[in-house]
Coordinates of C-alpha atoms in Angstrom, one line a residue:
X1 CA 57.6 103.5 61.6
X2 CA 58.8 103.2 64.9
X3 CA 62.0 105.5 65.3
X4 CA 64.6 104.2 67.6
X5 CA 65.4 105.7 71.0
X6 CA 69.0 106.1 70.3
X7 CA 70.2 108.9 68.5
X8 CA 71.3 108.9 65.1
X9 CA 75.2 107.9 64.5
X10 CA 76.5 110.0 61.4
X11 CA 79.4 108.7 59.4
X12 CA 81.2 111.8 59.1
X13 CA 84.8 111.2 60.0
X14 CA 85.9 111.9 63.6
X15 CA 89.2 113.1 64.5
X16 CA 90.9 111.2 67.4
X17 CA 93.9 112.7 69.4
X18 CA 95.9 110.0 70.4
X19 CA 98.5 111.3 73.1
X20 CA 101.5 109.0 73.5
X21 CA 104.0 109.8 76.4
X22 CA 107.6 108.3 75.6
X23 CA 110.3 107.7 78.2
X24 CA 113.2 105.2 77.6
X25 CA 111.2 102.7 75.4
X26 CA 113.3 102.2 72.2
X27 CA 112.4 98.4 72.2
X28 CA 109.0 99.2 72.2
X29 CA 108.1 102.7 70.9
X30 CA 108.0 101.6 67.0
X31 CA 105.3 99.0 68.1
X32 CA 103.2 101.6 69.7
X33 CA 103.6 104.0 66.9
X34 CA 102.6 101.6 64.3
X35 CA 99.5 100.2 66.1
X36 CA 97.8 103.8 66.5
X37 CA 98.7 104.8 62.9
X38 CA 97.0 101.5 61.8
X39 CA 93.7 102.6 63.3
X40 CA 90.8 102.8 60.9
X41 CA 89.6 106.3 62.2
X42 CA 90.9 109.8 61.4
X43 CA 93.4 111.0 64.2
X44 CA 96.5 112.9 65.0
X45 CA 99.1 111.3 67.0
X46 CA 100.8 113.5 69.7
X47 CA 104.2 112.0 70.7
X48 CA 105.9 113.9 73.6
X49 CA 109.5 112.4 74.3
X50 CA 109.8 112.7 78.2
X51 CA 113.8 113.1 78.1
X52 CA 114.5 109.9 77.1
X53 CA 118.3 108.8 77.6
X54 CA 118.4 106.1 74.7
X55 CA 117.4 106.2 71.0
X56 CA 113.9 106.4 71.6
X57 CA 113.6 110.2 70.5
X58 CA 115.6 109.1 67.3
X59 CA 113.3 106.5 66.6
X60 CA 110.4 108.6 66.8
X61 CA 112.1 111.3 64.4
X62 CA 112.5 108.7 61.9
X63 CA 108.7 108.7 61.2
X64 CA 107.4 110.8 58.2
X65 CA 104.0 110.6 58.8
X66 CA 102.0 114.1 58.5
X67 CA 99.2 112.5 61.3
X68 CA 102.5 112.7 64.0
X69 CA 103.0 115.8 66.1
X70 CA 106.6 115.2 67.8
X71 CA 107.3 117.2 70.9
X72 CA 110.7 117.1 73.1
X73 CA 110.8 118.1 76.6
X74 CA 113.2 117.8 79.7
X75 CA 111.9 114.9 81.9
X76 CA 109.0 116.0 83.8
X77 CA 106.8 112.6 84.4
X78 CA 104.0 110.7 83.1
X79 CA 101.3 113.0 84.6
X80 CA 102.8 116.2 83.6
X81 CA 103.7 114.8 79.9
X82 CA 100.0 113.6 79.3
X83 CA 98.6 117.0 80.7
X84 CA 100.6 118.5 77.8
X85 CA 99.6 116.4 75.4
X86 CA 95.6 116.9 76.2
X87 CA 96.0 120.1 76.3
X88 CA 97.4 120.3 72.8
X89 CA 94.9 117.7 71.4
X90 CA 92.4 119.3 68.6
X91 CA 90.4 116.1 68.7
X92 CA 86.7 115.7 69.9
X93 CA 88.1 112.5 71.4
X94 CA 91.0 111.8 73.3
X95 CA 93.1 108.5 73.7
X96 CA 96.2 107.8 75.8
X97 CA 98.6 105.0 74.9
X98 CA 101.9 104.5 76.7
X99 CA 105.2 103.7 74.6
X100 CA 105.3 100.2 75.6
X101 CA 101.8 99.4 75.1
X102 CA 99.9 98.7 71.7
X103 CA 96.4 99.3 70.6
X104 CA 94.1 96.6 69.1
X105 CA 93.3 97.2 65.3
X106 CA 89.9 97.9 66.0
X107 CA 90.0 99.8 69.3
X108 CA 89.3 103.4 68.2
X109 CA 86.5 102.4 66.0
X110 CA 85.0 100.4 68.6
X111 CA 85.3 103.4 71.1
X112 CA 84.4 106.4 68.9
X113 CA 81.2 104.1 67.8
X114 CA 80.2 103.6 71.6
X115 CA 80.9 107.2 72.3
X116 CA 78.8 108.4 69.5
X117 CA 76.0 105.9 70.2
X118 CA 75.4 107.8 73.7
X119 CA 73.5 110.7 74.8
X120 CA 76.1 112.3 76.9
X121 CA 80.1 112.8 77.3
X122 CA 81.8 109.1 77.5
X123 CA 84.8 107.5 79.7
X124 CA 85.4 104.1 78.4
X125 CA 87.4 101.5 79.8
X126 CA 88.2 98.1 78.3
X127 CA 89.5 94.7 79.2
X128 CA 93.2 94.0 78.4
X129 CA 95.3 91.4 77.1
X130 CA 98.6 90.4 78.7
X131 CA 101.7 90.4 76.4
X132 CA 105.5 89.8 77.1
X133 CA 108.5 91.8 76.3
X134 CA 108.6 90.0 72.8
X135 CA 104.8 91.2 72.4
X136 CA 103.6 87.1 72.7
X137 CA 100.3 86.7 74.8
X138 CA 100.6 85.4 78.4
X139 CA 97.6 83.2 78.9
X140 CA 98.7 80.9 81.9
X141 CA 96.0 81.2 84.6
X142 CA 98.0 80.8 87.0
X143 CA 100.5 84.0 86.3
X144 CA 100.1 86.6 89.6
X145 CA 99.0 89.3 87.6
X146 CA 96.3 87.3 85.6
X147 CA 94.9 86.1 89.1
X148 CA 94.9 89.9 90.2
X149 CA 93.2 90.9 87.3
X150 CA 90.8 88.0 87.5
X151 CA 89.8 89.0 91.3
X152 CA 89.3 92.8 90.4
X153 CA 86.8 91.7 87.6
X154 CA 85.1 89.4 89.9
X155 CA 84.3 92.3 92.2
X156 CA 82.7 94.4 89.6
X157 CA 80.9 91.4 88.3
X158 CA 79.5 91.1 91.9
X159 CA 78.7 95.2 91.9
X160 CA 79.0 96.6 88.4
X161 CA 79.1 100.2 89.9
X162 CA 82.4 101.8 88.3
X163 CA 82.8 103.5 92.2
X164 CA 82.4 100.6 94.3
X165 CA 84.4 98.6 92.0
X166 CA 87.3 100.9 91.5
X167 CA 87.5 101.3 95.3
X168 CA 88.2 97.6 95.5
X169 CA 90.9 97.6 92.6
X170 CA 92.2 99.2 89.3
X171 CA 90.3 97.5 86.7
X172 CA 91.6 100.3 84.4
X173 CA 95.0 98.8 84.7
X174 CA 96.9 101.6 82.9
X175 CA 96.4 105.4 81.5
X176 CA 97.0 103.5 77.9
X177 CA 93.1 102.2 78.4
X178 CA 91.6 105.6 79.0
X179 CA 89.6 107.2 76.2
X180 CA 87.0 110.0 76.8
X181 CA 85.7 113.0 75.1
X182 CA 88.1 115.9 75.2
X183 CA 85.7 118.1 77.2
X184 CA 85.6 115.8 79.6
X185 CA 88.9 115.3 80.2
X186 CA 89.2 119.2 80.6
X187 CA 86.1 119.1 82.7
X188 CA 87.8 116.5 85.1
X189 CA 90.6 118.4 85.4
X190 CA 94.6 117.4 84.9
X191 CA 96.4 114.0 85.9
X192 CA 98.0 114.6 89.3
X193 CA 101.4 113.9 90.2
X194 CA 101.0 110.4 91.4
X195 CA 103.8 108.0 90.1
X196 CA 102.3 104.4 90.4
X197 CA 98.0 105.4 90.4
X198 CA 97.5 108.1 88.4
X199 CA 95.3 106.0 86.0
X200 CA 93.4 104.7 89.0
X201 CA 93.1 107.7 90.5
X202 CA 91.6 109.6 87.5
X203 CA 89.3 106.8 86.5
X204 CA 87.9 107.0 90.5
X205 CA 87.7 110.6 90.0
X206 CA 85.6 110.2 87.0
X207 CA 83.3 107.6 88.8
X208 CA 82.5 109.6 91.7
X209 CA 81.7 112.7 89.6
X210 CA 80.2 111.5 86.4
X211 CA 79.2 108.0 87.1
X212 CA 76.7 108.1 84.2
X213 CA 79.7 109.1 81.7
X214 CA 81.5 105.6 82.5
X215 CA 81.6 102.7 80.6
X216 CA 83.4 99.6 81.1
X217 CA 84.0 96.7 78.5
X218 CA 85.4 93.6 80.6
X219 CA 85.0 91.6 77.7
X220 CA 86.3 93.1 75.0
X221 CA 90.5 93.0 75.1
X222 CA 91.2 95.9 72.8
X223 CA 94.5 97.0 74.7
X224 CA 97.8 94.8 74.7
X225 CA 99.5 95.7 78.1
X226 CA 103.1 94.9 78.0
X227 CA 104.8 93.3 80.9
X228 CA 108.4 93.4 80.7
X229 CA 109.9 93.6 84.1
X230 CA 110.9 97.1 83.9
X231 CA 107.5 98.5 84.2
X232 CA 107.0 101.5 86.6
X233 CA 104.6 99.5 88.6
X234 CA 106.9 97.1 89.4
X235 CA 109.6 99.2 90.5
X236 CA 108.3 100.0 93.9
X237 CA 106.1 98.1 95.8
X238 CA 106.0 100.0 99.2
X239 CA 105.6 103.4 97.5
X240 CA 103.1 102.0 95.2
X241 CA 100.7 100.7 98.2
X242 CA 101.3 104.0 100.0
X243 CA 100.0 105.9 97.2
X244 CA 97.0 103.7 96.7
X245 CA 96.4 104.0 100.4
X246 CA 96.5 107.9 100.4
X247 CA 94.5 107.8 97.0
X248 CA 91.7 105.6 98.4
X249 CA 91.4 107.7 101.6
X250 CA 91.0 111.1 99.7
X251 CA 88.6 109.6 97.3
X252 CA 86.4 107.9 100.4
X253 CA 86.4 111.4 101.7
X254 CA 85.1 112.9 98.5
X255 CA 82.5 110.0 97.9
X256 CA 80.8 110.0 101.4
X257 CA 81.4 113.4 102.5
X258 CA 83.7 115.0 105.3
X259 CA 82.4 113.4 108.2
X260 CA 84.6 110.5 107.1
X261 CA 87.8 112.3 107.1
X262 CA 88.4 112.4 110.7
X263 CA 87.9 108.6 111.3
X264 CA 90.0 107.9 108.1
X265 CA 93.0 110.2 109.6
X266 CA 92.4 108.2 113.0
X267 CA 92.8 104.7 111.3
X268 CA 96.0 106.2 109.3
X269 CA 97.4 107.3 112.7
X270 CA 96.7 103.8 114.2
X271 CA 98.1 102.3 111.1
X272 CA 101.5 104.2 111.3
X273 CA 101.9 103.1 114.7
X274 CA 101.5 99.4 114.3
X275 CA 103.7 99.7 111.6
X276 CA 106.3 101.4 113.3
X277 CA 105.9 99.0 116.7
X278 CA 106.1 95.9 114.2
X279 CA 109.2 97.1 112.8
X280 CA 111.0 98.1 116.2
X281 CA 109.8 94.8 117.7
X282 CA 110.8 92.5 114.9
X283 CA 114.2 94.3 114.8
X284 CA 114.5 93.8 118.6
X285 CA 113.4 90.0 118.3
X286 CA 116.2 89.4 115.4
X287 CA 118.8 90.8 117.8
X288 CA 117.5 88.5 120.8
X289 CA 117.7 85.4 118.4
X290 CA 121.2 86.3 117.3
X291 CA 122.3 86.8 120.9
X292 CA 120.6 83.5 121.8
X293 CA 122.3 81.8 118.8
X294 CA 125.8 82.8 120.0
X295 CA 125.4 82.3 123.5
X296 CA 124.2 78.6 122.4
X297 CA 127.1 78.1 120.4
X298 CA 129.7 79.0 122.8
X299 CA 128.1 76.8 125.3
X300 CA 128.6 73.7 123.1
X301 CA 131.9 74.4 121.8
X302 CA 135.2 73.2 123.3
X303 CA 136.5 75.5 125.7
X304 CA 139.8 75.9 124.6
X305 CA 138.5 76.8 121.1
X306 CA 135.7 79.2 122.4
X307 CA 138.6 81.2 124.1
X308 CA 141.3 80.7 121.1
X309 CA 138.8 80.9 118.1
X310 CA 135.6 82.4 119.6
X311 CA 136.8 86.2 118.4
X312 CA 137.0 85.0 114.6
X313 CA 133.8 83.3 114.9
X314 CA 132.2 86.4 116.3
X315 CA 133.7 88.4 113.5
X316 CA 131.9 86.0 110.9
X317 CA 128.6 86.6 112.5
X318 CA 128.7 90.2 113.0
X319 CA 130.5 91.2 109.6
X320 CA 134.1 92.4 108.8
X321 CA 133.7 95.7 111.0
X322 CA 134.7 93.5 113.8
X323 CA 138.0 91.5 112.1
X324 CA 140.6 93.7 113.9
X325 CA 139.0 93.4 117.3
X326 CA 138.4 89.8 116.7
X327 CA 142.2 89.1 115.8
X328 CA 143.5 91.0 118.7
X329 CA 141.2 89.4 121.2
X330 CA 142.6 85.7 119.7
X331 CA 146.0 87.1 120.0
X332 CA 145.7 88.1 123.6
X333 CA 143.9 84.9 124.5
X334 CA 147.0 82.7 123.1
X335 CA 149.4 85.0 125.1
X336 CA 147.2 84.8 128.4
X337 CA 147.4 81.0 127.9
X338 CA 151.2 80.9 127.3
X339 CA 151.8 82.6 130.3
X340 CA 149.8 80.4 132.5
X341 CA 151.7 77.2 130.8
X342 CA 154.9 78.9 131.7
X343 CA 154.1 80.2 135.2
X344 CA 152.7 77.1 137.0
X345 CA 151.8 73.6 136.6
X346 CA 148.3 72.2 135.7
X347 CA 146.0 72.7 138.6
X348 CA 144.1 69.7 140.2
X349 CA 140.4 69.7 139.6
X350 CA 139.5 66.4 141.5
X351 CA 137.0 65.4 138.8
X352 CA 138.8 62.0 138.2
X353 CA 139.8 59.0 140.9
X354 CA 143.5 59.7 139.4
X355 CA 143.2 63.4 140.7
X356 CA 144.3 65.0 137.4
X357 CA 141.8 66.8 134.5
X358 CA 140.3 64.4 131.9
X359 CA 141.5 66.7 129.2
X360 CA 145.1 65.5 130.2
X361 CA 144.7 61.9 129.8
X362 CA 147.2 60.6 126.9
X363 CA 149.7 63.5 127.0
X364 CA 152.8 63.8 128.3
X365 CA 153.3 65.2 131.9
X366 CA 154.8 68.5 130.5
X367 CA 152.3 69.1 128.3
X368 CA 149.1 69.1 130.2
X369 CA 146.8 72.1 129.5
X370 CA 144.9 73.6 132.5
X371 CA 141.6 72.7 131.2
X372 CA 139.5 73.9 133.9
X373 CA 141.0 77.3 133.7
X374 CA 140.3 77.3 130.1
X375 CA 136.3 76.4 130.7
X376 CA 136.2 79.2 133.4
X377 CA 137.9 81.9 131.0
X378 CA 135.5 80.4 128.1
X379 CA 132.6 81.1 130.4
X380 CA 133.5 84.5 131.3
X381 CA 134.4 85.2 127.5
X382 CA 130.8 84.3 126.7
X383 CA 129.4 86.1 129.3
X384 CA 130.8 89.0 128.5
X385 CA 130.0 89.0 124.8
X386 CA 126.2 88.5 125.8
X387 CA 126.4 91.6 127.8
X388 CA 127.9 93.4 125.1
X389 CA 125.2 91.9 122.6
X390 CA 122.5 93.3 125.0
X391 CA 124.3 96.8 125.4
X392 CA 124.4 97.0 121.8
X393 CA 121.0 96.1 121.0
X394 CA 119.9 98.9 123.7
X395 CA 121.8 101.6 122.3
X396 CA 120.7 100.8 118.8
X397 CA 116.9 101.0 119.9
X398 CA 117.6 104.3 122.0
X399 CA 119.3 105.8 118.5
X400 CA 116.3 104.8 116.7
X401 CA 114.0 106.0 119.3
X402 CA 115.8 109.4 119.1
X403 CA 115.6 109.5 115.2
X404 CA 111.9 108.8 115.6
X405 CA 111.4 111.7 118.1
X406 CA 109.8 115.2 116.9
X407 CA 112.5 117.4 118.0
X408 CA 114.8 114.9 115.9
X409 CA 112.4 115.2 112.6
X410 CA 111.9 119.3 113.0
X411 CA 115.6 119.8 113.1
X412 CA 116.7 117.5 110.4
X413 CA 116.6 120.1 107.7
X414 CA 119.0 122.3 109.8
X415 CA 121.6 119.3 110.5
X416 CA 121.6 118.5 106.4
X417 CA 122.3 122.2 106.1
X418 CA 125.1 122.6 108.6
X419 CA 126.7 119.3 107.0
X420 CA 126.7 121.0 103.5
X421 CA 128.1 124.4 104.9
X422 CA 131.1 123.2 106.9
X423 CA 133.3 124.9 104.8
X424 CA 131.5 128.1 104.8
X425 CA 132.0 129.1 108.7
X426 CA 129.9 132.0 109.0
X427 CA 126.7 130.2 107.5
X428 CA 127.6 127.0 109.5
X429 CA 127.5 129.2 112.8
X430 CA 124.3 130.7 111.9
X431 CA 123.0 127.5 111.4
X432 CA 124.4 126.1 114.6
X433 CA 122.8 129.1 116.2
X434 CA 119.3 128.3 114.1
X435 CA 119.5 125.1 115.4
X436 CA 120.2 125.7 119.1
X437 CA 116.9 128.0 119.0
X438 CA 114.8 125.8 117.5
X439 CA 115.6 123.0 119.8
X440 CA 115.1 125.3 122.7
X441 CA 111.7 126.6 121.3
X442 CA 110.6 123.1 121.4
X443 CA 111.5 122.4 124.7
X444 CA 109.9 125.4 126.0
X445 CA 106.5 124.3 124.1
X446 CA 106.9 120.7 125.4
X447 CA 107.4 122.4 128.9
X448 CA 104.5 124.5 128.7
X449 CA 102.5 121.3 127.5
X450 CA 103.6 119.5 130.6
X451 CA 103.7 121.7 133.1
X452 CA 99.9 121.2 134.1
X453 CA 100.0 117.3 133.6
X454 CA 103.4 116.9 135.7
X455 CA 102.1 119.2 138.7
X456 CA 98.9 117.1 138.7
X457 CA 100.2 113.5 138.8
X458 CA 103.6 113.6 140.2
X459 CA 103.3 112.6 143.8
X460 CA 105.4 114.6 146.5
X461 CA 108.8 113.5 146.7
X462 CA 111.0 113.8 149.8
X463 CA 114.6 114.3 149.9
X464 CA 117.5 115.6 147.7
X465 CA 116.4 113.2 145.1
X466 CA 112.7 114.4 145.4
X467 CA 113.7 118.4 145.5
X468 CA 116.2 117.7 142.6
X469 CA 113.3 115.8 140.4
X470 CA 110.8 118.2 140.9
X471 CA 113.5 120.9 139.3
X472 CA 113.3 118.8 136.3
X473 CA 109.7 118.7 135.4
X474 CA 110.3 121.5 132.9
X475 CA 113.1 120.2 130.9
X476 CA 111.7 116.7 130.4
X477 CA 108.9 115.2 128.0
X478 CA 105.5 115.2 129.1
X479 CA 105.1 111.6 128.6
X480 CA 107.8 111.0 131.3
X481 CA 106.2 109.4 134.4
X482 CA 106.5 110.5 138.3
X483 CA 108.4 107.3 139.1
X484 CA 110.7 107.9 136.4
X485 CA 111.3 111.5 137.5
X486 CA 111.9 110.5 140.8
X487 CA 114.3 107.7 139.6
X488 CA 116.2 110.6 137.5
X489 CA 116.4 112.7 140.3
X490 CA 118.1 110.3 142.5
X491 CA 120.7 109.5 139.9
X492 CA 121.3 112.9 139.1
X493 CA 121.6 113.8 143.1
X494 CA 123.9 111.0 143.2
X495 CA 126.0 112.0 140.3
X496 CA 126.2 115.5 141.8
X497 CA 127.2 114.4 144.9
X498 CA 130.5 113.0 143.5
X499 CA 130.7 115.0 140.3
X500 CA 133.9 117.1 139.8
X501 CA 133.6 120.8 138.8
X502 CA 132.6 121.3 135.1
X503 CA 134.6 124.4 133.3
X504 CA 132.3 126.9 131.7
X505 CA 133.2 125.6 128.0
X506 CA 131.6 122.4 129.2
X507 CA 128.4 123.1 130.8
X508 CA 126.7 123.6 127.8
X509 CA 127.9 120.0 126.7
X510 CA 126.7 118.5 129.8
X511 CA 123.2 120.2 130.0
X512 CA 122.5 118.8 126.3
X513 CA 123.8 115.5 127.3
X514 CA 121.4 115.5 130.3
X515 CA 118.6 116.8 128.1
X516 CA 119.4 113.7 125.3
X517 CA 119.4 111.3 128.2
X518 CA 115.9 112.0 129.2
X519 CA 114.5 112.0 125.5
X520 CA 116.6 108.8 124.8
X521 CA 116.2 106.7 127.3
X522 CA 112.6 106.1 126.9
X523 CA 113.1 102.7 125.5
X524 CA 114.9 101.3 128.4
X525 CA 113.2 103.0 131.3
X526 CA 109.6 103.5 131.8
X527 CA 108.9 106.7 130.5

């Protein structure tokens, strides 16, 4: 009689430890506990309340079942709670169940049988069934989540290798879908402090280090994954993708060797530069569009209305912060018009055969308005508004560039500490000295880096402007061009020729202002 190549499967009861981290799920925790206790295998249920602020802990404490081990702790995060539960586990196998999900009645029996039929350790992931907040299945094939999951499963079918499929997408979906030998969990290490991708990172870690232990059952939906609108994965799309990008870069280096580390780091820098550049360009384009729209509105409006009511319209465009300025400008314009009417008769513009302004037709002789004067003043007001909008856009762009500089980022902790220590004069003074020292040290480092490049790149400059600019080489950024240095020297020489002597108490402020001008004018001047 031929014996089977598979190891014999014993029928002895096997203890499974189910780790259930709970946090603010009073509406779903009872269903999660009931689905775990309804399993047909011998188990212990380790429930850890992670500092819930609702009735979750009260509902858990109401259960009187010897298989439940209930622990309460201060909020530490999902990863820390799961790590604590695995450390407390006593079973041969460990399963994880989040407090808003549900086990299929046969889930643990199926996975225990699978694990015991394999010669080595097992890390198992199954298919899932999507349910809503009321526990009803979601079956619409056009649902965005189901379409995303279908794409990930298609990637698995094209290349049924755990590592390759997980590098494309997270088919494990949730930590509730992880089942493995307790020793394998401990060999792989703890869950890392990710908020959104800790399940994906752990599954990918196992797929890279223990591919022979990884088992995926895509056609067996043994887990009900609840989508209720308050899921962690839905709470922050940007941070979710940032975590995923960081995790995938680290996984690629682990899977394919350290030779990929430098290319991936370079790609990350390029991607970050493109994101920042795109954001700055988008902001600038929006400001220009707003400016053009305002100019077109002023061009097509009636001149008198544009002069008298224009400030109120600008207030609506730019927000309530300019309401007072708009009212004041409107009142000034009305007073100016009143003075003009009282001081002189309506001027003749020569635009009609009768020698009168077309706008005066149909009015009594004493009520004629100087329409051409209004039109001229309206055009001047529109030009002034355009100039102010451009100046505002340039100033905001300059401030944004200053805040993105390395010196601003390096001194940010000191600025925050100074703001918090304003009521402690001694500490505030010490932090101000430290901030000045940090800024001076950064400028010295920049000067040392820039000295060689500037001496090699700067052409000879003649005259007072050239001498003044050559003395600035040690105090400006290494990215400043020689033409910019020459321009800056000429500007400062011109300012020095007509400047008033600065008192000693203001010299430090003037020097800081000059250095700030060099750093912050880069978006405006070629630097």
